[in-house]
CSV table of C-alpha atoms and ligand atoms in Angstrom, one decimal:
chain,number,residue,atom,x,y,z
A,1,UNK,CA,-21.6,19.7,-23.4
A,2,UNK,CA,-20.1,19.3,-27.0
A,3,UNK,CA,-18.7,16.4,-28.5
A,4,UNK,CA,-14.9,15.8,-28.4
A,5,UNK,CA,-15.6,12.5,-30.4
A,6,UNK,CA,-17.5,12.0,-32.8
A,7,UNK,CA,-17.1,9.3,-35.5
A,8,UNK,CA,-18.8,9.0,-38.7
A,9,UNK,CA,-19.0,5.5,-40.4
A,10,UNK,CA,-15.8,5.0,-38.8
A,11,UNK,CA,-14.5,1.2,-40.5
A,12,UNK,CA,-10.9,-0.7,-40.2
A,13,UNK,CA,-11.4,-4.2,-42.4
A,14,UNK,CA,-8.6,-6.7,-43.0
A,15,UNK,CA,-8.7,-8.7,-45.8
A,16,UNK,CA,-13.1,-7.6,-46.3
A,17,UNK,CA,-13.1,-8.9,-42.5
A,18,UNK,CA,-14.5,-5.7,-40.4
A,19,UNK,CA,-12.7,-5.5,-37.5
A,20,UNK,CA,-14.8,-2.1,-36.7
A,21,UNK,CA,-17.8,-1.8,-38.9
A,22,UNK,CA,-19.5,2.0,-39.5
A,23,UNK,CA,-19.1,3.3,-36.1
A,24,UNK,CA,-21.3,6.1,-35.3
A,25,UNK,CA,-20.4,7.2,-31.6
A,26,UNK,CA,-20.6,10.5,-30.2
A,27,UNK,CA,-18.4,11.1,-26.9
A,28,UNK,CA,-18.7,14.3,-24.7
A,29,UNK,CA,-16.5,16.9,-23.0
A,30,UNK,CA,-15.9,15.5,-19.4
A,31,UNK,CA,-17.7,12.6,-19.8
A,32,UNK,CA,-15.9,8.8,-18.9
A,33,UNK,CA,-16.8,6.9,-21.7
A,34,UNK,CA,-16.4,3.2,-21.4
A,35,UNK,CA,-16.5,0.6,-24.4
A,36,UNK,CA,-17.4,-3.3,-23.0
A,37,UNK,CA,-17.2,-5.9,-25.6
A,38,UNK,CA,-15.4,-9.5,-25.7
A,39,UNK,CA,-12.6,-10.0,-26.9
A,40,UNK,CA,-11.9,-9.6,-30.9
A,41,UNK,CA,-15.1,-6.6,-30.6
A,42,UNK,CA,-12.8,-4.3,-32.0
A,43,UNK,CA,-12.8,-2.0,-29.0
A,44,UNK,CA,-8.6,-1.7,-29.1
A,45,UNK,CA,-8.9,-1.8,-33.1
A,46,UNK,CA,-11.5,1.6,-32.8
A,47,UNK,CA,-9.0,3.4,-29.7
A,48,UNK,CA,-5.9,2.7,-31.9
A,49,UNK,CA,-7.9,4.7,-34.9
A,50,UNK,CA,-9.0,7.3,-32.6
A,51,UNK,CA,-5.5,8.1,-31.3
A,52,UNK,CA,-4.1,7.9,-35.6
A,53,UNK,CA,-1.7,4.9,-34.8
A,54,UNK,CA,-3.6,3.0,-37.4
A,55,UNK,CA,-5.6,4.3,-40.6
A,56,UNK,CA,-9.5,3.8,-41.2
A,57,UNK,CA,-10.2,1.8,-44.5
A,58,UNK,CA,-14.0,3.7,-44.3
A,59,UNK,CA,-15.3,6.6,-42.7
A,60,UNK,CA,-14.1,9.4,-40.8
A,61,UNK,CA,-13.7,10.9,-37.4
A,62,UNK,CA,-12.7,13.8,-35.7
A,63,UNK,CA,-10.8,14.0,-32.0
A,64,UNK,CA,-11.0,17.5,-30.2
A,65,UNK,CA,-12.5,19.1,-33.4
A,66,UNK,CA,-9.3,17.3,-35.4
A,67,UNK,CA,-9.9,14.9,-38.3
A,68,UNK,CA,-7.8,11.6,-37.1
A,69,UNK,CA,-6.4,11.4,-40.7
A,70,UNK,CA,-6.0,14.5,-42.2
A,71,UNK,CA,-5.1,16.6,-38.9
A,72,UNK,CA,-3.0,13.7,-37.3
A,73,UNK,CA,-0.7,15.8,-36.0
A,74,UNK,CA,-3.1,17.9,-33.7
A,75,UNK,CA,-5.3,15.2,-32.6
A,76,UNK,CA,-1.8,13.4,-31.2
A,77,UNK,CA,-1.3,17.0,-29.5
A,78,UNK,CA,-4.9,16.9,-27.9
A,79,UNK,CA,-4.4,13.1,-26.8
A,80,UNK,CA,-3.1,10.6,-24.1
A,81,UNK,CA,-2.8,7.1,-24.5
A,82,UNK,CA,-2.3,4.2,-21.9
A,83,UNK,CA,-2.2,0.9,-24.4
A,84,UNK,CA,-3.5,-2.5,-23.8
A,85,UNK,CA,-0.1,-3.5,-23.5
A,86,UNK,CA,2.7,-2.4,-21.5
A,87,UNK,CA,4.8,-0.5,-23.3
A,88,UNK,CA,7.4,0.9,-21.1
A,89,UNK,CA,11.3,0.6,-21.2
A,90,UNK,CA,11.7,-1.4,-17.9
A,91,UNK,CA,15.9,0.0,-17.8
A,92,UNK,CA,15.3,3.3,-17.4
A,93,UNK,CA,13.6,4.8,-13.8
A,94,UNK,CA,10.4,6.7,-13.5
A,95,UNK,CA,11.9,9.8,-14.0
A,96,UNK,CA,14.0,9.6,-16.9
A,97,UNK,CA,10.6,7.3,-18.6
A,98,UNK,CA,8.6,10.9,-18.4
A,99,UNK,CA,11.4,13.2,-19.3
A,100,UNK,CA,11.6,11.1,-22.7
A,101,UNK,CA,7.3,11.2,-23.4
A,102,UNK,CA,7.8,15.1,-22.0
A,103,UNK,CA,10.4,15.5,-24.9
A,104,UNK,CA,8.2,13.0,-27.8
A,105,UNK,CA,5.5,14.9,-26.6
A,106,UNK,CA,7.2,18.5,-27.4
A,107,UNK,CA,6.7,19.7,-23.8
A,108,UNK,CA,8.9,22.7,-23.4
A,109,UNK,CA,11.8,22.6,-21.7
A,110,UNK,CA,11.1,25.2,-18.9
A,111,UNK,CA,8.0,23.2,-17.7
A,112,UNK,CA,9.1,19.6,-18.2
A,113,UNK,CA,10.2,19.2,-14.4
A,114,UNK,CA,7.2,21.2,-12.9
A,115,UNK,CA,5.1,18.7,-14.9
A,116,UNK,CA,6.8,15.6,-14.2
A,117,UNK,CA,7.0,16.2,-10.1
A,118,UNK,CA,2.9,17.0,-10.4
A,119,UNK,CA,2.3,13.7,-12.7
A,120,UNK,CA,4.7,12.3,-10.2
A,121,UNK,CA,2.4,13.2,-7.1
A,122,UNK,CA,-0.5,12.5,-8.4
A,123,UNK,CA,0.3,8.8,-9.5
A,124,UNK,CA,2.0,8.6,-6.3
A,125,UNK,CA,5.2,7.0,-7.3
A,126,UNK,CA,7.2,10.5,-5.9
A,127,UNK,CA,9.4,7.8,-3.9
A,128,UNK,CA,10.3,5.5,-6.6
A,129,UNK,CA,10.7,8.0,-9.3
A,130,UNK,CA,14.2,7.4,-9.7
A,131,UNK,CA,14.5,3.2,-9.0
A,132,UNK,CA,14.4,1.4,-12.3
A,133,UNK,CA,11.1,0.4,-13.9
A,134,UNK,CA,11.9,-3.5,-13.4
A,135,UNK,CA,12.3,-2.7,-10.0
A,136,UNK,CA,8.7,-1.2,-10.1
A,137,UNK,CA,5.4,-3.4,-9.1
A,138,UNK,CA,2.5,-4.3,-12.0
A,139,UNK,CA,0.6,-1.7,-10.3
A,140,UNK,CA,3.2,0.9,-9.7
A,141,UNK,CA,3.9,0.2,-14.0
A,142,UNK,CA,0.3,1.1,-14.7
A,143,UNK,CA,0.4,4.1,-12.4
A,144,UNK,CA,3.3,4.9,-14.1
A,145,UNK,CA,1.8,4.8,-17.9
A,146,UNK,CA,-1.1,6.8,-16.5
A,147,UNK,CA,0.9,9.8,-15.6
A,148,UNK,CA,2.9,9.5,-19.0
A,149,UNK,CA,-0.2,9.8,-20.4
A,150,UNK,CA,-0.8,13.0,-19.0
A,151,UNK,CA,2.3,14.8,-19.0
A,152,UNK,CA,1.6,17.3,-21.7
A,153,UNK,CA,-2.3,17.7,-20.0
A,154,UNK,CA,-4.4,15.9,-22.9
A,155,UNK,CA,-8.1,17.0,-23.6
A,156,UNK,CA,-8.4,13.0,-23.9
A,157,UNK,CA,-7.3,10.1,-22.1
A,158,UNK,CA,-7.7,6.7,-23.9
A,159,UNK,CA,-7.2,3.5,-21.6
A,160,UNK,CA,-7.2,0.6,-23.3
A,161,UNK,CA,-7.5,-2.2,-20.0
A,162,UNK,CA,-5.9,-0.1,-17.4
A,163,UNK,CA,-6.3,-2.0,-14.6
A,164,UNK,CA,-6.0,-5.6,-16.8
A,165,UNK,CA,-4.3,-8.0,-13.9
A,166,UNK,CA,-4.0,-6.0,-11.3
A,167,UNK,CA,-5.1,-6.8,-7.8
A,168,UNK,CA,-8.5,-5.3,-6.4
A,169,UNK,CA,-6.6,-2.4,-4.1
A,170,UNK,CA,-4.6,-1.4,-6.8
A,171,UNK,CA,-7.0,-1.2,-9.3
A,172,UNK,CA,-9.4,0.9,-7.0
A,173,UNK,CA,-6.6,3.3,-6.7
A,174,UNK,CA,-6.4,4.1,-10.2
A,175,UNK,CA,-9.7,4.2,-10.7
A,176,UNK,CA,-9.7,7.2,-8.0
A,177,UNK,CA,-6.9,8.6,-10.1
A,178,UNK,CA,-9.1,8.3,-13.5
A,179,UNK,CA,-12.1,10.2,-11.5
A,180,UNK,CA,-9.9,12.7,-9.9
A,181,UNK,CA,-8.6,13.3,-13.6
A,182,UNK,CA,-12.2,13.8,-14.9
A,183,UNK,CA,-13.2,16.2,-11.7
A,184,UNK,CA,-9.9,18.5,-11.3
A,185,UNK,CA,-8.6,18.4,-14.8
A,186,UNK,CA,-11.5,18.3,-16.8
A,187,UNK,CA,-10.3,15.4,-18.8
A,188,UNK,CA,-12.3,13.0,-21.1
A,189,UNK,CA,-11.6,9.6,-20.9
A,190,UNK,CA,-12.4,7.0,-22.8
A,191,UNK,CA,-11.6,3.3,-21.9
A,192,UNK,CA,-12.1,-0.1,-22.3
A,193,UNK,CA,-12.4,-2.7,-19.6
A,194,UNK,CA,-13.4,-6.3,-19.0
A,195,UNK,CA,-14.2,-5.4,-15.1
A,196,UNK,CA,-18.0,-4.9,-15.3
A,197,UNK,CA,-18.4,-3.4,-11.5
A,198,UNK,CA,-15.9,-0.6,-12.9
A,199,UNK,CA,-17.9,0.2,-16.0
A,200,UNK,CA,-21.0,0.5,-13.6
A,201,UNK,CA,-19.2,2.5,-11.1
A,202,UNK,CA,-17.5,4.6,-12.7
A,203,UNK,CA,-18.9,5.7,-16.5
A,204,UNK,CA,-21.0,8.2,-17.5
A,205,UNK,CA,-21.7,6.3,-20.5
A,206,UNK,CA,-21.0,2.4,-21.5
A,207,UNK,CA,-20.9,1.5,-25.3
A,208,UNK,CA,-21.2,-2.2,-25.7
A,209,UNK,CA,-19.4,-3.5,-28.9
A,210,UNK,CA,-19.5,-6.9,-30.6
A,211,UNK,CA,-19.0,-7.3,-34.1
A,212,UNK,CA,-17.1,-3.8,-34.7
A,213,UNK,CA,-19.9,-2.2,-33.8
A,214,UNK,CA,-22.2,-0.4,-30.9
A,215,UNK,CA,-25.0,-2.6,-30.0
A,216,UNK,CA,-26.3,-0.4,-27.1
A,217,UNK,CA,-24.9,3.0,-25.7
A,218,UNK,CA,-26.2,4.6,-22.5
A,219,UNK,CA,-25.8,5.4,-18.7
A,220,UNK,CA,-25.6,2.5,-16.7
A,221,UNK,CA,-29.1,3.2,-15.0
A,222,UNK,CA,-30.2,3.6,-18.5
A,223,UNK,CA,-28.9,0.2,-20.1
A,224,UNK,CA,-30.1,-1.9,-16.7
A,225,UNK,CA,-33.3,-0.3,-17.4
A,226,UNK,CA,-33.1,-1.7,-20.9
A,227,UNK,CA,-33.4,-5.6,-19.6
A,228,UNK,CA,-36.7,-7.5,-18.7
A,229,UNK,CA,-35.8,-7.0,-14.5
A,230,UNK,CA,-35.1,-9.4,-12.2
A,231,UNK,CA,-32.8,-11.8,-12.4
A,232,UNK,CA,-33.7,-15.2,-10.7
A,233,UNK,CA,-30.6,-18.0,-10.2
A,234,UNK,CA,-31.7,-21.4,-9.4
A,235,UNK,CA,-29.1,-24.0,-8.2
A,236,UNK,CA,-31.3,-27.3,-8.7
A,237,UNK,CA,-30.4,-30.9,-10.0
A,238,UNK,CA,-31.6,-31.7,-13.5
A,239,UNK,CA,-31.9,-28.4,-14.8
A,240,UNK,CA,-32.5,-28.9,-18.1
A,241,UNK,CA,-36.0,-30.6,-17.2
A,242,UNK,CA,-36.6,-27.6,-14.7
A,243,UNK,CA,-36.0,-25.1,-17.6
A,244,UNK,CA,-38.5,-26.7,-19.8
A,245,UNK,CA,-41.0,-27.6,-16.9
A,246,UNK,CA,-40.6,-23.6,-15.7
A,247,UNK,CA,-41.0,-22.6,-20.1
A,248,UNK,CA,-44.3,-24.8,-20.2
A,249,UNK,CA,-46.1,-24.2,-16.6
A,250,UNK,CA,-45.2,-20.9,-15.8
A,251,UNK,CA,-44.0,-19.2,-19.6
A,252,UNK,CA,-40.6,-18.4,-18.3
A,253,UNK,CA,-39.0,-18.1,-22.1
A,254,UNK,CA,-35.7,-15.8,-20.9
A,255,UNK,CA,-33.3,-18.7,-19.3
A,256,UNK,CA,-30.2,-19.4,-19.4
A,257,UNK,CA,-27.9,-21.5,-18.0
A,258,UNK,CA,-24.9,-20.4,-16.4
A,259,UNK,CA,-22.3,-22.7,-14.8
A,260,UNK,CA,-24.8,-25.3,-14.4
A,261,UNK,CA,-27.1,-22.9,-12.7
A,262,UNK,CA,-30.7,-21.5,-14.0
A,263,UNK,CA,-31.0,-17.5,-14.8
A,264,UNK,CA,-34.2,-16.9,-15.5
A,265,UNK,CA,-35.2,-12.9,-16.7
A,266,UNK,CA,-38.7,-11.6,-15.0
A,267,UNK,CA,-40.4,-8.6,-14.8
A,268,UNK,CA,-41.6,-9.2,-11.1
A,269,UNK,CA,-38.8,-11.5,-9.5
A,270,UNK,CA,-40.9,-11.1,-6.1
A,271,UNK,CA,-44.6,-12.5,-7.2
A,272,UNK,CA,-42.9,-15.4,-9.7
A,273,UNK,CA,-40.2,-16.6,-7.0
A,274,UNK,CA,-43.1,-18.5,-5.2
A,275,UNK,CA,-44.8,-19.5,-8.3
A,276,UNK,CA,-41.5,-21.1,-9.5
A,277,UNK,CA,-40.8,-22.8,-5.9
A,278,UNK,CA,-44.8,-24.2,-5.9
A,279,UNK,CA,-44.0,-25.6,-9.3
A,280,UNK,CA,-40.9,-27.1,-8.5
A,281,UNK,CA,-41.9,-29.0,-5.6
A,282,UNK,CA,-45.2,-29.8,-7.1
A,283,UNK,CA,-43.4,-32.1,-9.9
A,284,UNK,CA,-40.8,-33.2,-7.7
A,285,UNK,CA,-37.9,-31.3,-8.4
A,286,UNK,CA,-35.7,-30.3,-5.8
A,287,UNK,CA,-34.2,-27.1,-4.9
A,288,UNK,CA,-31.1,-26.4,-3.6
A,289,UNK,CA,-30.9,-22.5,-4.1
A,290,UNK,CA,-32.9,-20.2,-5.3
A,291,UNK,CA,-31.8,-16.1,-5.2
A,292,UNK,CA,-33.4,-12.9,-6.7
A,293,UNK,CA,-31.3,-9.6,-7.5
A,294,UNK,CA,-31.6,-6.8,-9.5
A,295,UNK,CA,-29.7,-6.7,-13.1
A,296,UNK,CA,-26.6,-5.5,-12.9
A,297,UNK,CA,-24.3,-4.6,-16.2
A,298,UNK,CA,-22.9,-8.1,-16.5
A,299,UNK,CA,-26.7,-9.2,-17.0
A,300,UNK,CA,-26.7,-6.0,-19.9
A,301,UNK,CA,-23.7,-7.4,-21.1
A,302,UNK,CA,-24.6,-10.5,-21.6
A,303,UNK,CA,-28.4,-9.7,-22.8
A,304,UNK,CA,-26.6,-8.1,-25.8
A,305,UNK,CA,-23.5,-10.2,-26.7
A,306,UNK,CA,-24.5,-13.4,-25.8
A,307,UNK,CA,-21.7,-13.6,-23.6
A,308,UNK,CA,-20.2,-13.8,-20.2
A,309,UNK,CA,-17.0,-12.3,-19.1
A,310,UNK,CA,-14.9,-13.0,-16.9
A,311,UNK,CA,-11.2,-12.2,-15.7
A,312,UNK,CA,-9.8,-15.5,-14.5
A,313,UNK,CA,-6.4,-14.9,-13.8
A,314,UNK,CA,-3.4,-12.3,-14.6
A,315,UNK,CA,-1.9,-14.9,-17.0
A,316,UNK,CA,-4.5,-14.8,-19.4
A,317,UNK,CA,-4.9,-11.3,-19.2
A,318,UNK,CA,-8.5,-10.6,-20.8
A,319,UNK,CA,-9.8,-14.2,-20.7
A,320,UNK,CA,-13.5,-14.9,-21.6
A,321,UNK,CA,-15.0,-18.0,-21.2
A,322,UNK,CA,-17.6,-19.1,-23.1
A,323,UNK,CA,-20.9,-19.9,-21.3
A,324,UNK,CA,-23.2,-22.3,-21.8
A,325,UNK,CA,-26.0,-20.2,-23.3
A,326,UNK,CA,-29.5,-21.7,-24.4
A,327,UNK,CA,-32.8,-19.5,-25.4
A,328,UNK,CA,-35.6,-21.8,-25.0
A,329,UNK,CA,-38.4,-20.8,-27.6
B,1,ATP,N1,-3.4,-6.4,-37.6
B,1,ATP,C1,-4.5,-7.2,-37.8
B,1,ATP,N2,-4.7,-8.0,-38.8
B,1,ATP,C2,-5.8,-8.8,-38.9
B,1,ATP,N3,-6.8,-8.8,-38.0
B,1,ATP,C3,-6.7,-7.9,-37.0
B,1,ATP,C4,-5.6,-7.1,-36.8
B,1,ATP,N4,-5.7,-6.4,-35.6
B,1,ATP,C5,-6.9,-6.8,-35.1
B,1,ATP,N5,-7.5,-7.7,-35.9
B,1,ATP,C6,-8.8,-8.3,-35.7
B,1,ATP,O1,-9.8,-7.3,-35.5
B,1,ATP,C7,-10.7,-7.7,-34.5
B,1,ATP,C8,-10.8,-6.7,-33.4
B,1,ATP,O2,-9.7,-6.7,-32.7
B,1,ATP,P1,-9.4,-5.8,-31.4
B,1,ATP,O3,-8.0,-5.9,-31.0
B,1,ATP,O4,-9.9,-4.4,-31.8
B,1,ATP,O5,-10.4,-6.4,-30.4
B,1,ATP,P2,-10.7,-5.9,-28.9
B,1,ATP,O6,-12.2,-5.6,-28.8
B,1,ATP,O7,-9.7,-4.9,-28.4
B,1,ATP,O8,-10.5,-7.3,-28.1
B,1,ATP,P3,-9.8,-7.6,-26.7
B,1,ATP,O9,-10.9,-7.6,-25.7
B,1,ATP,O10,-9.3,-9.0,-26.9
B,1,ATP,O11,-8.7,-6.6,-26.4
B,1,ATP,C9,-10.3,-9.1,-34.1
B,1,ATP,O12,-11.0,-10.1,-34.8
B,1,ATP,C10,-8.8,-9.2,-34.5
B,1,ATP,O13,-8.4,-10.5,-34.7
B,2,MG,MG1,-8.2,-4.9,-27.0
């Protein structure tokens, strides 16, 4: 498939602070393509370049064969954009919100209400197309945005947080929405997302940013491959001694602590879970849990930025906390 991104050294600073630092991504035709990165990354910083809201200070990039500075005007024709933000005019209903992007969006006249009753349909909101937006749900907003986002049938779909603070059901059904986009319109979407499970789910390909720029890029098999293996969580009082008993008798170097509980990073979870138990109870230590599973893209994430993440309520919408993280050596 070709490339319907591609980005060349791509760079926003502020005040010599790069807030996306020579970006070199590639994204194809079709593909979902999902950026992970905490919060300050620059993922929203390299989507708001992408769709020419904001400028590169370095770099270049092109968008459907477009360059994003010099042929603004036809990348903005190729493009949809859902924003990080809600950005809709909560007086006006459904209806009247997609006649007004149909219009910005130069969508003639004679098609505007075939479109709008399709978008309609396939964001289901067909029945509250014509109630006011405040009278609308979070969810129902967000489906809303999405089909605005498609009205004048974009090569590419950016999604900056779609589903940011909405409930599990609701965002489930726009991620169908998303993947019905991809298979029956042939769409390319690129999006950013704390959700982890998503990003597994539902990417062809997962950039992780930190830093302003990618520090891994690859199918989600791919990148799980990446780590060490097996994960190993131990729930045990006075962890810190187990850590460094587990380091010295047994060489386990890749722990970290997680909420108070052990992770510890092995190639062959199965053999060293006894080993680990043995040791334990030989010096006395006790127990209280101990599970094995396979890594899973949080684990990737984390491997790579250092970093947990975690959506801990619809208030603070993109909320990371910090983990306790230590690297014994
Ligand atoms: N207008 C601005 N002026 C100065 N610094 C900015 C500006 N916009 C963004 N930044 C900085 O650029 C960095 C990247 O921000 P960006 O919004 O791209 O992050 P993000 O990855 O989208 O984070 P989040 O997960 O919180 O949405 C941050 O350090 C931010 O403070
Ligand atoms: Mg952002």
């Amino acid at each position: 498939m070709p490339n319907i991104i591609e980005t060349y050294n791509l760079t926003r600073s502020y005040n010599g602070f790069n807030a996306v630092d020579k970006l070199d991504i590639a994204v194809e035709q079709g593909e979902i393509f999902g950026l992970l990165g905490p919060n300050g990354a620059g993922k929203t910083t390299t989507i708001s370049m992408l769709c020419t809201i904001l400028k590169p200070t370095g770099g270049s990039a092109k968008v459907n064969g477009f360059d994003i500075v010099k042929e603004a005007m036809q990348v903005r024709k190729s493009i949809g954009i859902v924003f990080q933000d809600p950005s809709i005019d909560d007086r006006m209903t459904g209806r009247e919100n997609l006649y007004m992007h149909a219009n910005l969006y130069g969508v003639p006249t004679g098609e505007q209400k075939s479109r709008i009753d399709r978008v309609l349909k396939l964001v289901e909101l067909e029945d509250r197309a014509d109630d006011l937006l405040r009278t609308y749900s979070g969810g129902m907003r967000r489906r809303l945005e999405l089909g605005r986002g498609l009205i004048h049938y974009p090569k590419v779909l950016f999604l900056d947080e779609p589903t940011v603070g909405l409930d599990p059901q609701t965002r489930d059904h726009i991620w169908n929405y998303i993947k019905e986009l991809k298979y029956t319109h042939d769409i390319t979407i690129v999006l950013t997302t704390h959700y982890m499970d998503e990003a597994d789910r539902l990417c062809d390909r997962i950039g992780i940013m930190d830093h302003g720029k990618i520090i891994a890029l690859d199918t989600p098999p791919k990148l799980k491959e990446t780590l060490e293996g097996d994960v190993i969580t131990i729930k045990a009082a006075k962890i810190d001694e187990l850590t460094a008993l587990l380091a010295e008798k047994l060489g386990l170097m890749q722990c970290i602590i997680v909420d108070g509980d052990l992770e510890i990073t092995v190639r062959n979870g199965r053999a060293v879970m006894p080993r680990i138990i043995e040791t334990a109870a030989e010096n006395k230590f006790f127990i209280e849990s101990i599970l094995m599973r396979e890594p899973n893209i949080e684990d990737v994430f984390l491997h790579y930025t250092g970093r947990n993440i975690r959506v801990d309520s619809t208030r603070e919408l993109h909320g990371f906390s910090a983990i306790q993280r230590r690297k014994i050596r």
